[in-house]
mmCIF file of C-alpha atoms in Angstrom:
data_model
loop_
_atom_site.group_PDB
_atom_site.id
_atom_site.type_symbol
_atom_site.label_atom_id
_atom_site.label_comp_id
_atom_site.label_asym_id
_atom_site.label_seq_id
_atom_site.Cartn_x
_atom_site.Cartn_y
_atom_site.Cartn_z
ATOM 1 C CA MET A 1 4.151 -41.390 5.635
ATOM 2 C CA PHE A 2 1.553 -39.453 7.595
ATOM 3 C CA ALA A 3 1.416 -37.560 10.863
ATOM 4 C CA VAL A 4 -1.245 -36.483 13.320
ATOM 5 C CA ILE A 5 -0.600 -32.925 14.503
ATOM 6 C CA LYS A 6 -2.273 -30.770 17.095
ATOM 7 C CA THR A 7 -2.737 -27.035 16.596
ATOM 8 C CA GLY A 8 -5.351 -24.615 17.842
ATOM 9 C CA GLY A 9 -6.928 -27.276 20.064
ATOM 10 C CA ARG A 10 -7.701 -29.529 17.084
ATOM 11 C CA GLN A 11 -6.007 -32.570 15.614
ATOM 12 C CA TYR A 12 -5.310 -33.090 11.913
ATOM 13 C CA ARG A 13 -4.051 -36.107 9.970
ATOM 14 C CA VAL A 14 -1.664 -34.785 7.335
ATOM 15 C CA VAL A 15 0.472 -36.085 4.489
ATOM 16 C CA PRO A 16 2.888 -34.103 2.308
ATOM 17 C CA ASP A 17 1.181 -31.753 -0.212
ATOM 18 C CA ASP A 18 -2.030 -31.563 1.855
ATOM 19 C CA VAL A 19 -3.722 -28.153 1.967
ATOM 20 C CA LEU A 20 -5.613 -27.440 5.163
ATOM 21 C CA GLU A 21 -7.274 -24.570 6.982
ATOM 22 C CA ILE A 22 -6.354 -24.105 10.625
ATOM 23 C CA GLY A 23 -6.830 -21.391 13.218
ATOM 24 C CA LYS A 24 -4.646 -18.348 12.590
ATOM 25 C CA ILE A 25 -0.950 -18.788 13.336
ATOM 26 C CA ALA A 26 1.959 -16.359 13.049
ATOM 27 C CA GLY A 27 3.840 -16.334 9.762
ATOM 28 C CA GLU A 28 3.994 -14.281 6.596
ATOM 29 C CA VAL A 29 2.475 -15.597 3.378
ATOM 30 C CA GLY A 30 5.038 -17.726 1.536
ATOM 31 C CA THR A 31 7.177 -18.605 4.577
ATOM 32 C CA ILE A 32 7.754 -22.052 6.049
ATOM 33 C CA VAL A 33 6.476 -22.707 9.582
ATOM 34 C CA GLN A 34 7.161 -25.731 11.764
ATOM 35 C CA LEU A 35 4.369 -27.357 13.738
ATOM 36 C CA GLY A 36 5.973 -29.097 16.694
ATOM 37 C CA GLU A 37 3.113 -30.952 18.384
ATOM 38 C CA VAL A 38 3.164 -34.285 16.535
ATOM 39 C CA LEU A 39 1.034 -36.921 18.255
ATOM 40 C CA VAL A 40 1.565 -39.819 15.835
ATOM 41 C CA LEU A 41 4.079 -40.567 13.092
ATOM 42 C CA GLY A 42 2.658 -43.150 10.712
ATOM 43 C CA GLY A 43 4.265 -45.310 8.107
ATOM 44 C CA ASP A 44 5.612 -48.896 8.137
ATOM 45 C CA THR A 45 6.128 -48.752 11.906
ATOM 46 C CA PRO A 46 3.884 -46.124 13.516
ATOM 47 C CA VAL A 47 5.290 -44.162 16.449
ATOM 48 C CA LEU A 48 2.870 -43.019 19.133
ATOM 49 C CA GLY A 49 3.749 -40.052 21.281
ATOM 50 C CA ALA A 50 3.297 -39.779 24.998
ATOM 51 C CA PRO A 51 1.834 -37.118 24.607
ATOM 52 C CA THR A 52 3.992 -36.018 21.620
ATOM 53 C CA VAL A 53 6.680 -37.683 19.530
ATOM 54 C CA ALA A 54 10.100 -36.401 20.629
ATOM 55 C CA GLY A 55 12.048 -34.611 17.867
ATOM 56 C CA ALA A 56 9.241 -34.815 15.306
ATOM 57 C CA SER A 57 7.736 -31.821 13.527
ATOM 58 C CA VAL A 58 5.815 -30.954 10.395
ATOM 59 C CA ALA A 59 6.963 -28.238 7.981
ATOM 60 C CA ALA A 60 4.252 -26.285 6.180
ATOM 61 C CA GLU A 61 4.130 -23.304 3.831
ATOM 62 C CA VAL A 62 1.716 -20.479 4.655
ATOM 63 C CA LEU A 63 -0.511 -19.955 1.612
ATOM 64 C CA GLN A 64 -2.801 -17.204 2.875
ATOM 65 C CA HIS A 65 -4.534 -15.631 5.844
ATOM 66 C CA LYS A 66 -8.268 -15.153 5.530
ATOM 67 C CA ARG A 67 -11.506 -15.061 7.466
ATOM 68 C CA GLY A 68 -13.933 -17.930 7.721
ATOM 69 C CA PRO A 69 -17.662 -17.889 7.076
ATOM 70 C CA LYS A 70 -19.924 -15.621 9.073
ATOM 71 C CA VAL A 71 -21.494 -17.340 12.079
ATOM 72 C CA ILE A 72 -24.546 -15.720 13.651
ATOM 73 C CA ALA A 73 -25.590 -16.480 17.223
ATOM 74 C CA PHE A 74 -29.237 -15.486 17.652
ATOM 75 C CA LYS A 75 -30.913 -15.965 20.999
ATOM 76 C CA LYS A 76 -34.555 -15.289 21.687
ATOM 77 C CA ARG A 77 -36.666 -15.772 24.777
ATOM 78 C CA ARG A 78 -40.251 -16.077 23.698
ATOM 79 C CA ARG A 79 -42.906 -13.901 25.250
ATOM 80 C CA LYS A 80 -40.204 -11.938 27.125
ATOM 81 C CA HIS A 81 -39.498 -9.294 24.473
ATOM 82 C CA SER A 82 -35.842 -10.333 24.599
ATOM 83 C CA LYS A 83 -33.585 -11.180 21.701
ATOM 84 C CA ARG A 84 -29.883 -10.860 20.955
ATOM 85 C CA LYS A 85 -28.082 -11.181 17.624
ATOM 86 C CA ARG A 86 -24.320 -11.511 17.581
ATOM 87 C CA GLY A 87 -21.979 -12.659 14.834
ATOM 88 C CA TYR A 88 -18.321 -13.381 14.251
ATOM 89 C CA ARG A 89 -15.871 -14.701 11.670
ATOM 90 C CA ASP A 90 -12.903 -16.898 12.567
ATOM 91 C CA GLU A 91 -9.393 -15.942 11.456
ATOM 92 C CA ILE A 92 -8.002 -18.777 9.298
ATOM 93 C CA THR A 93 -4.564 -19.652 7.940
ATOM 94 C CA MET A 94 -4.260 -21.905 4.893
ATOM 95 C CA LEU A 95 -1.220 -24.208 4.940
ATOM 96 C CA ARG A 96 0.376 -26.604 2.467
ATOM 97 C CA ILE A 97 2.251 -29.416 4.204
ATOM 98 C CA THR A 98 5.708 -29.635 2.636
ATOM 99 C CA GLU A 99 7.315 -32.438 4.633
ATOM 100 C CA ILE A 100 7.140 -34.510 7.799
ATOM 101 C CA LEU A 101 10.349 -34.402 9.840
ATOM 102 C CA ALA A 102 11.643 -36.817 12.476
ATOM 103 C CA ASP A 103 14.693 -36.838 14.784
ATOM 104 C CA GLY A 104 14.889 -33.029 15.076
ATOM 105 C CA LYS A 105 15.770 -32.390 11.415
ATOM 106 C CA ALA A 106 15.316 -28.964 9.808
ATOM 107 C CA PRO A 107 13.080 -28.434 6.748
ATOM 108 C CA THR A 108 14.881 -28.997 3.452
ATOM 109 C CA ILE A 109 12.160 -27.754 1.103
ATOM 110 C CA GLY A 110 11.823 -23.999 0.817
ATOM 111 C CA PRO A 111 8.779 -21.995 -0.242
ATOM 112 C CA ARG A 112 7.522 -22.684 -3.739
ATOM 113 C CA PRO A 113 8.115 -19.934 -6.293
ATOM 114 C CA LYS A 114 5.024 -17.966 -7.199
ATOM 115 C CA LYS A 115 3.732 -18.179 -10.740
ATOM 116 C CA GLU A 116 4.164 -14.884 -12.521
ATOM 117 C CA LYS A 117 1.167 -13.461 -14.311
ATOM 118 C CA VAL A 118 1.624 -13.264 -18.050
ATOM 119 C CA VAL A 119 0.791 -9.762 -19.233
ATOM 120 C CA LYS A 120 -0.262 -9.683 -22.852
ATOM 121 C CA PRO A 121 0.800 -6.533 -24.694
ATOM 122 C CA ALA A 122 -2.040 -4.338 -25.924
ATOM 123 C CA GLU A 123 -2.922 -4.670 -29.578
ATOM 124 C CA GLY A 124 -0.856 -2.347 -31.738
ATOM 125 C CA GLU A 125 1.902 -1.337 -29.329
ATOM 126 C CA GLY A 126 3.017 1.468 -31.665
ATOM 127 C CA SER A 127 -0.434 3.060 -31.401
ATOM 128 C CA ASP A 128 0.181 4.202 -27.805
ATOM 129 C CA GLU A 129 0.974 7.680 -29.097
ATOM 130 C CA ALA A 130 -2.369 8.071 -30.907
ATOM 131 C CA PRO A 131 -4.570 8.018 -27.773
ATOM 132 C CA LYS A 132 -2.255 10.517 -26.084
ATOM 133 C CA ALA A 133 -2.666 12.912 -28.996
ATOM 134 C CA ALA A 134 -6.438 12.475 -28.847
ATOM 135 C CA THR A 135 -6.483 13.435 -25.184
ATOM 136 C CA LYS A 136 -4.439 16.525 -25.955
ATOM 137 C CA LYS A 137 -6.982 17.541 -28.583
ATOM 138 C CA ALA A 138 -9.805 17.040 -26.132
ATOM 139 C CA ASP A 139 -7.954 19.146 -23.570
ATOM 140 C CA SER A 140 -7.407 21.903 -26.145
ATOM 141 C CA LYS A 141 -11.124 21.901 -26.974
ATOM 142 C CA LYS A 142 -11.983 22.346 -23.313
ATOM 143 C CA THR A 143 -9.564 25.209 -22.847
ATOM 144 C CA SER A 144 -10.718 26.945 -26.044
ATOM 145 C CA ALA A 145 -14.340 26.697 -24.889
ATOM 146 C CA LYS A 146 -13.366 28.232 -21.543
ATOM 147 C CA LYS A 147 -11.501 31.061 -23.269
ATOM 148 C CA ALA A 148 -14.446 31.748 -25.565
ATOM 149 C CA ALA A 149 -16.826 31.887 -22.602
ATOM 150 C CA ALA A 150 -14.536 34.319 -20.783
ATOM 151 C CA GLU A 151 -14.160 36.610 -23.824
ATOM 152 C CA ALA A 152 -17.878 36.732 -24.647
ATOM 153 C CA PRO A 153 -19.700 39.754 -23.179
ATOM 154 C CA ALA A 154 -21.640 38.939 -20.081
ATOM 155 C CA LYS A 155 -25.298 38.422 -20.893
ATOM 156 C CA GLU A 156 -27.877 39.983 -18.674
ATOM 157 C CA ALA A 157 -29.962 37.555 -16.731
ATOM 158 C CA PRO A 158 -33.617 37.570 -17.806
ATOM 159 C CA ALA A 159 -35.939 39.405 -15.450
ATOM 160 C CA LYS A 160 -37.743 37.177 -13.023
ATOM 161 C CA LYS A 161 -41.414 36.789 -13.667
ATOM 162 C CA ALA A 162 -43.869 37.370 -10.872
ATOM 163 C CA PRO A 163 -45.525 34.151 -9.744
ATOM 164 C CA ALA A 164 -48.925 33.633 -11.280
ATOM 165 C CA LYS A 165 -51.847 34.232 -8.938
ATOM 166 C CA LYS A 166 -54.094 31.317 -8.247
ATOM 167 C CA PRO A 167 -57.764 31.882 -8.961
ATOM 168 C CA ALA A 168 -59.846 32.173 -5.841
ATOM 169 C CA ALA A 169 -61.895 29.125 -5.055
ATOM 170 C CA LYS A 170 -65.633 29.603 -5.419
ATOM 171 C CA LYS A 171 -67.604 29.211 -2.281
ATOM 172 C CA ALA A 172 -70.389 26.747 -2.429
ATOM 173 C CA LYS A 173 -73.777 28.156 -1.573
ATOM 174 C CA SER A 174 -75.772 26.137 0.837
ATOM 175 C CA ASP A 175 -79.561 25.978 0.655
ATOM 176 C CA ASP A 176 -80.478 26.537 4.307
#
């Protein structure tokens, strides 16, 4: 079974488990939204809407909200010293069609569970204490160096040397 839906001024032919990008619609990621403007319900006996099919809707899961590719509008009028560069990116919502509903039914399929990331334990789990001890040693070295610098008698700064004088440039004698 397929359906032709209208959203954002465009029409899409969809079947269950289709993933499509449409103009941004309201809905949190992972929720189910219903698209109510169904123009055609296809199958064994297609149903055409006038303009929409009464009681039909399409349920879809919101996968993500993102921005489309950058589009640059550059206009130039030759020999007029006139140019304009303007760009934009469309807001896009990615949907997965879960089911096509007829006769005013509610969606029966809920959002799909997210796959959990498998976190591998670090090699040698018991060795977590060793790096902590190493950082403590490094900290103690820093503090002991600071203490030693504070206890040492203050050294006198070396006297500044006078800048060296540049030799005077010899004047060239002219044979006039």
